Amino acid sequence: MSTDKIVPGSEFPELHVFDSNDNLVDISKPISEAKMLIIITYRHRNCGKCTDHLNNLSKFRQRLLDINVDLAAVSCGSKEDLQDHLTRLEVNFPLYYGLKPDQARDLGLHISPPEPPKVEHEFSEPGLFVIYPNGQLGLVSISNNPILRPDLNMLVNTLEQFLGK
């Protein structure tokens, strides 16, 4: 069985998406002065599990920043999707939109078909990518459904141990 997904140790590709001001940005590099980066991909604004996961992730942001790890999240949705989702989110890290299905496939993410009337476009299932300062992928977690996601407390505890906090 072959796979097209990127694997730990490979170079993480440039990932051009849009910020909330419609600027095209490459989120494959740390956004702040942090050395490492976690990128979360999430399904869409109508996914309650995604909303819960993103809100829960906010609880860990300061601990991540304390160990020099930044955080960003992106979906295949539109600006309108993002703006609507922000009304139900309490996040303290940047969210981006406009991940193209081809970009998501290049990351090895599972792509789901539209779910009218809730979602009118293809979208990626959840993924988590930890990118080292040299641009290499350190850790990856990919799900084929909205339910299975990494244990965030375990992830952050492990990163704290690994990075010497």
PDB file of C-alpha atoms in Angstrom:
ATOM      1  CA  MET A   1       0.000   0.000   0.000  1.00  0.00           C
ATOM      2  CA  SER A   2       1.495   3.352  -0.982  1.00  0.00           C
ATOM      3  CA  THR A   3       0.797   6.720   0.556  1.00  0.00           C
ATOM      4  CA  ASP A   4       1.131  10.244  -0.724  1.00  0.00           C
ATOM      5  CA  LYS A   5       1.119  11.874   2.680  1.00  0.00           C
ATOM      6  CA  ILE A   6       4.130  13.613   4.100  1.00  0.00           C
ATOM      7  CA  VAL A   7       5.924  11.796   6.869  1.00  0.00           C
ATOM      8  CA  PRO A   8       7.964  12.935   9.860  1.00  0.00           C
ATOM      9  CA  GLY A   9      11.419  13.993   8.752  1.00  0.00           C
ATOM     10  CA  SER A  10      10.235  15.299   5.392  1.00  0.00           C
ATOM     11  CA  GLU A  11      10.142  18.994   4.596  1.00  0.00           C
ATOM     12  CA  PHE A  12       6.795  20.573   5.339  1.00  0.00           C
ATOM     13  CA  PRO A  13       5.525  22.313   2.191  1.00  0.00           C
ATOM     14  CA  GLU A  14       4.680  25.969   1.895  1.00  0.00           C
ATOM     15  CA  LEU A  15       1.044  26.406   2.812  1.00  0.00           C
ATOM     16  CA  HIS A  16      -0.506  29.545   1.328  1.00  0.00           C
ATOM     17  CA  VAL A  17      -3.920  30.400   2.768  1.00  0.00           C
ATOM     18  CA  PHE A  18      -5.801  33.556   3.742  1.00  0.00           C
ATOM     19  CA  ASP A  19      -5.849  35.393   7.039  1.00  0.00           C
ATOM     20  CA  SER A  20      -8.965  37.136   8.350  1.00  0.00           C
ATOM     21  CA  ASN A  21      -7.957  40.294   6.435  1.00  0.00           C
ATOM     22  CA  ASP A  22      -7.843  38.402   3.106  1.00  0.00           C
ATOM     23  CA  ASN A  23      -4.041  38.491   2.942  1.00  0.00           C
ATOM     24  CA  LEU A  24      -2.462  35.470   1.298  1.00  0.00           C
ATOM     25  CA  VAL A  25       0.099  34.160   3.789  1.00  0.00           C
ATOM     26  CA  ASP A  26       2.380  31.144   4.122  1.00  0.00           C
ATOM     27  CA  ILE A  27       1.563  29.542   7.463  1.00  0.00           C
ATOM     28  CA  SER A  28       4.207  26.836   7.144  1.00  0.00           C
ATOM     29  CA  LYS A  29       6.650  29.041   9.094  1.00  0.00           C
ATOM     30  CA  PRO A  30       6.221  30.177  12.707  1.00  0.00           C
ATOM     31  CA  ILE A  31       3.946  33.189  12.902  1.00  0.00           C
ATOM     32  CA  SER A  32       5.579  34.770  15.944  1.00  0.00           C
ATOM     33  CA  GLU A  33       9.168  34.575  17.158  1.00  0.00           C
ATOM     34  CA  ALA A  34       8.523  30.972  18.193  1.00  0.00           C
ATOM     35  CA  LYS A  35      10.856  28.365  16.781  1.00  0.00           C
ATOM     36  CA  MET A  36       8.359  25.551  16.275  1.00  0.00           C
ATOM     37  CA  LEU A  37       4.846  25.537  14.906  1.00  0.00           C
ATOM     38  CA  ILE A  38       1.738  23.428  15.260  1.00  0.00           C
ATOM     39  CA  ILE A  39      -0.747  23.635  12.408  1.00  0.00           C
ATOM     40  CA  ILE A  40      -4.213  22.245  12.993  1.00  0.00           C
ATOM     41  CA  THR A  41      -6.524  21.563  10.075  1.00  0.00           C
ATOM     42  CA  TYR A  42     -10.191  21.413  10.901  1.00  0.00           C
ATOM     43  CA  ARG A  43     -13.317  20.459   8.997  1.00  0.00           C
ATOM     44  CA  HIS A  44     -15.685  23.438   8.898  1.00  0.00           C
ATOM     45  CA  ARG A  45     -17.788  25.870  10.897  1.00  0.00           C
ATOM     46  CA  ASN A  46     -20.656  23.405  11.318  1.00  0.00           C
ATOM     47  CA  CYS A  47     -18.534  20.738  12.970  1.00  0.00           C
ATOM     48  CA  GLY A  48     -19.223  20.847  16.703  1.00  0.00           C
ATOM     49  CA  LYS A  49     -16.238  18.588  17.416  1.00  0.00           C
ATOM     50  CA  CYS A  50     -13.982  21.066  15.587  1.00  0.00           C
ATOM     51  CA  THR A  51     -15.382  23.987  17.570  1.00  0.00           C
ATOM     52  CA  ASP A  52     -14.804  22.116  20.849  1.00  0.00           C
ATOM     53  CA  HIS A  53     -11.281  21.068  19.780  1.00  0.00           C
ATOM     54  CA  LEU A  54     -10.258  24.593  18.765  1.00  0.00           C
ATOM     55  CA  ASN A  55     -11.655  26.097  21.973  1.00  0.00           C
ATOM     56  CA  ASN A  56      -9.869  23.427  24.023  1.00  0.00           C
ATOM     57  CA  LEU A  57      -6.635  24.106  22.151  1.00  0.00           C
ATOM     58  CA  SER A  58      -6.747  27.714  23.355  1.00  0.00           C
ATOM     59  CA  LYS A  59      -6.222  26.478  26.910  1.00  0.00           C
ATOM     60  CA  PHE A  60      -2.780  25.219  25.874  1.00  0.00           C
ATOM     61  CA  ARG A  61      -1.541  28.232  23.895  1.00  0.00           C
ATOM     62  CA  GLN A  62       0.399  29.899  26.701  1.00  0.00           C
ATOM     63  CA  ARG A  63       2.096  26.645  27.663  1.00  0.00           C
ATOM     64  CA  LEU A  64       3.083  26.177  24.019  1.00  0.00           C
ATOM     65  CA  LEU A  65       4.413  29.728  23.735  1.00  0.00           C
ATOM     66  CA  ASP A  66       6.391  29.161  26.950  1.00  0.00           C
ATOM     67  CA  ILE A  67       8.286  26.369  25.162  1.00  0.00           C
ATOM     68  CA  ASN A  68       8.646  28.394  21.951  1.00  0.00           C
ATOM     69  CA  VAL A  69       5.884  26.658  19.960  1.00  0.00           C
ATOM     70  CA  ASP A  70       3.322  28.690  18.031  1.00  0.00           C
ATOM     71  CA  LEU A  71      -0.093  27.589  16.891  1.00  0.00           C
ATOM     72  CA  ALA A  72      -2.335  28.156  13.865  1.00  0.00           C
ATOM     73  CA  ALA A  73      -5.475  26.531  12.468  1.00  0.00           C
ATOM     74  CA  VAL A  74      -6.884  26.412   8.948  1.00  0.00           C
ATOM     75  CA  SER A  75      -9.900  25.022   7.099  1.00  0.00           C
ATOM     76  CA  CYS A  76     -11.043  24.647   3.507  1.00  0.00           C
ATOM     77  CA  GLY A  77     -13.845  27.104   4.220  1.00  0.00           C
ATOM     78  CA  SER A  78     -14.400  30.640   2.946  1.00  0.00           C
ATOM     79  CA  LYS A  79     -13.953  33.968   4.712  1.00  0.00           C
ATOM     80  CA  GLU A  80     -17.681  33.976   5.465  1.00  0.00           C
ATOM     81  CA  ASP A  81     -17.350  30.509   7.007  1.00  0.00           C
ATOM     82  CA  LEU A  82     -14.494  31.738   9.189  1.00  0.00           C
ATOM     83  CA  GLN A  83     -16.336  34.879  10.279  1.00  0.00           C
ATOM     84  CA  ASP A  84     -19.419  32.857  11.189  1.00  0.00           C
ATOM     85  CA  HIS A  85     -17.343  30.277  13.057  1.00  0.00           C
ATOM     86  CA  LEU A  86     -15.555  32.984  15.046  1.00  0.00           C
ATOM     87  CA  THR A  87     -18.900  33.882  16.639  1.00  0.00           C
ATOM     88  CA  ARG A  88     -18.837  30.464  18.377  1.00  0.00           C
ATOM     89  CA  LEU A  89     -15.126  30.247  19.066  1.00  0.00           C
ATOM     90  CA  GLU A  90     -13.051  31.552  21.936  1.00  0.00           C
ATOM     91  CA  VAL A  91      -9.589  31.119  20.435  1.00  0.00           C
ATOM     92  CA  ASN A  92      -6.390  33.000  21.209  1.00  0.00           C
ATOM     93  CA  PHE A  93      -4.410  31.955  18.143  1.00  0.00           C
ATOM     94  CA  PRO A  94      -4.771  32.782  14.442  1.00  0.00           C
ATOM     95  CA  LEU A  95      -7.305  31.035  12.242  1.00  0.00           C
ATOM     96  CA  TYR A  96      -6.976  30.918   8.482  1.00  0.00           C
ATOM     97  CA  TYR A  97      -9.236  29.918   5.630  1.00  0.00           C
ATOM     98  CA  GLY A  98      -9.015  28.887   2.012  1.00  0.00           C
ATOM     99  CA  LEU A  99      -7.027  25.656   2.293  1.00  0.00           C
ATOM    100  CA  LYS A 100      -7.496  24.101  -1.131  1.00  0.00           C
ATOM    101  CA  PRO A 101      -8.448  20.424  -1.333  1.00  0.00           C
ATOM    102  CA  ASP A 102      -5.302  19.804  -3.424  1.00  0.00           C
ATOM    103  CA  GLN A 103      -3.150  21.342  -0.677  1.00  0.00           C
ATOM    104  CA  ALA A 104      -4.927  19.169   1.880  1.00  0.00           C
ATOM    105  CA  ARG A 105      -4.351  16.068  -0.244  1.00  0.00           C
ATOM    106  CA  ASP A 106      -0.650  16.965  -0.496  1.00  0.00           C
ATOM    107  CA  LEU A 107      -0.572  16.871   3.309  1.00  0.00           C
ATOM    108  CA  GLY A 108      -2.184  13.433   3.274  1.00  0.00           C
ATOM    109  CA  LEU A 109      -5.455  14.677   4.729  1.00  0.00           C
ATOM    110  CA  HIS A 110      -8.666  12.851   4.035  1.00  0.00           C
ATOM    111  CA  ILE A 111     -11.061  14.868   1.865  1.00  0.00           C
ATOM    112  CA  SER A 112     -14.795  14.631   2.414  1.00  0.00           C
ATOM    113  CA  PRO A 113     -17.434  15.563  -0.153  1.00  0.00           C
ATOM    114  CA  PRO A 114     -19.841  18.479   0.313  1.00  0.00           C
ATOM    115  CA  GLU A 115     -22.644  17.969   2.857  1.00  0.00           C
ATOM    116  CA  PRO A 116     -25.445  20.232   1.593  1.00  0.00           C
ATOM    117  CA  PRO A 117     -26.974  22.319   2.969  1.00  0.00           C
ATOM    118  CA  LYS A 118     -24.399  22.615   5.802  1.00  0.00           C
ATOM    119  CA  VAL A 119     -21.253  22.549   3.642  1.00  0.00           C
ATOM    120  CA  GLU A 120     -21.268  23.294  -0.089  1.00  0.00           C
ATOM    121  CA  HIS A 121     -17.621  22.416  -0.805  1.00  0.00           C
ATOM    122  CA  GLU A 122     -15.130  19.620  -0.277  1.00  0.00           C
ATOM    123  CA  PHE A 123     -13.348  19.839   3.061  1.00  0.00           C
ATOM    124  CA  SER A 124     -10.470  18.181   4.835  1.00  0.00           C
ATOM    125  CA  GLU A 125     -10.786  16.021   7.887  1.00  0.00           C
ATOM    126  CA  PRO A 126      -8.721  16.952  10.968  1.00  0.00           C
ATOM    127  CA  GLY A 127      -4.951  16.954  11.005  1.00  0.00           C
ATOM    128  CA  LEU A 128      -2.212  18.128  13.342  1.00  0.00           C
ATOM    129  CA  PHE A 129       1.330  18.894  12.188  1.00  0.00           C
ATOM    130  CA  VAL A 130       4.300  19.835  14.391  1.00  0.00           C
ATOM    131  CA  ILE A 131       6.958  21.586  12.338  1.00  0.00           C
ATOM    132  CA  TYR A 132      10.538  21.971  13.572  1.00  0.00           C
ATOM    133  CA  PRO A 133      12.556  25.185  13.105  1.00  0.00           C
ATOM    134  CA  ASN A 134      14.393  23.693  10.111  1.00  0.00           C
ATOM    135  CA  GLY A 135      11.062  23.209   8.303  1.00  0.00           C
ATOM    136  CA  GLN A 136      10.916  19.458   8.808  1.00  0.00           C
ATOM    137  CA  LEU A 137       7.759  17.747   9.930  1.00  0.00           C
ATOM    138  CA  GLY A 138       8.289  16.405  13.428  1.00  0.00           C
ATOM    139  CA  LEU A 139       4.929  14.911  14.328  1.00  0.00           C
ATOM    140  CA  VAL A 140       1.756  14.268  12.367  1.00  0.00           C
ATOM    141  CA  SER A 141      -1.724  13.085  13.308  1.00  0.00           C
ATOM    142  CA  ILE A 142      -4.322  12.597  10.586  1.00  0.00           C
ATOM    143  CA  SER A 143      -7.904  11.476  11.080  1.00  0.00           C
ATOM    144  CA  ASN A 144     -10.459  10.284   8.570  1.00  0.00           C
ATOM    145  CA  ASN A 145     -13.363  11.544  10.690  1.00  0.00           C
ATOM    146  CA  PRO A 146     -14.183  14.351  13.142  1.00  0.00           C
ATOM    147  CA  ILE A 147     -14.053  12.167  16.244  1.00  0.00           C
ATOM    148  CA  LEU A 148     -10.458  10.923  16.591  1.00  0.00           C
ATOM    149  CA  ARG A 149      -7.988  13.616  17.604  1.00  0.00           C
ATOM    150  CA  PRO A 150      -4.748  13.669  19.571  1.00  0.00           C
ATOM    151  CA  ASP A 151      -4.926  14.114  23.327  1.00  0.00           C
ATOM    152  CA  LEU A 152      -3.830  17.738  23.624  1.00  0.00           C
ATOM    153  CA  ASN A 153      -2.692  17.479  27.235  1.00  0.00           C
ATOM    154  CA  MET A 154      -0.467  14.516  26.386  1.00  0.00           C
ATOM    155  CA  LEU A 155       0.905  16.311  23.329  1.00  0.00           C
ATOM    156  CA  VAL A 156       1.768  19.484  25.238  1.00  0.00           C
ATOM    157  CA  ASN A 157       3.220  17.540  28.204  1.00  0.00           C
ATOM    158  CA  THR A 158       5.434  15.577  25.816  1.00  0.00           C
ATOM    159  CA  LEU A 159       6.561  18.710  23.964  1.00  0.00           C
ATOM    160  CA  GLU A 160       7.385  20.345  27.309  1.00  0.00           C
ATOM    161  CA  GLN A 161       9.520  17.347  28.285  1.00  0.00           C
ATOM    162  CA  PHE A 162      11.160  17.164  24.858  1.00  0.00           C
ATOM    163  CA  LEU A 163      11.920  20.869  24.707  1.00  0.00           C
ATOM    164  CA  GLY A 164      13.263  20.998  28.255  1.00  0.00           C
ATOM    165  CA  LYS A 165      10.694  22.925  30.249  1.00  0.00           C
TER     166      LYS A 165
END
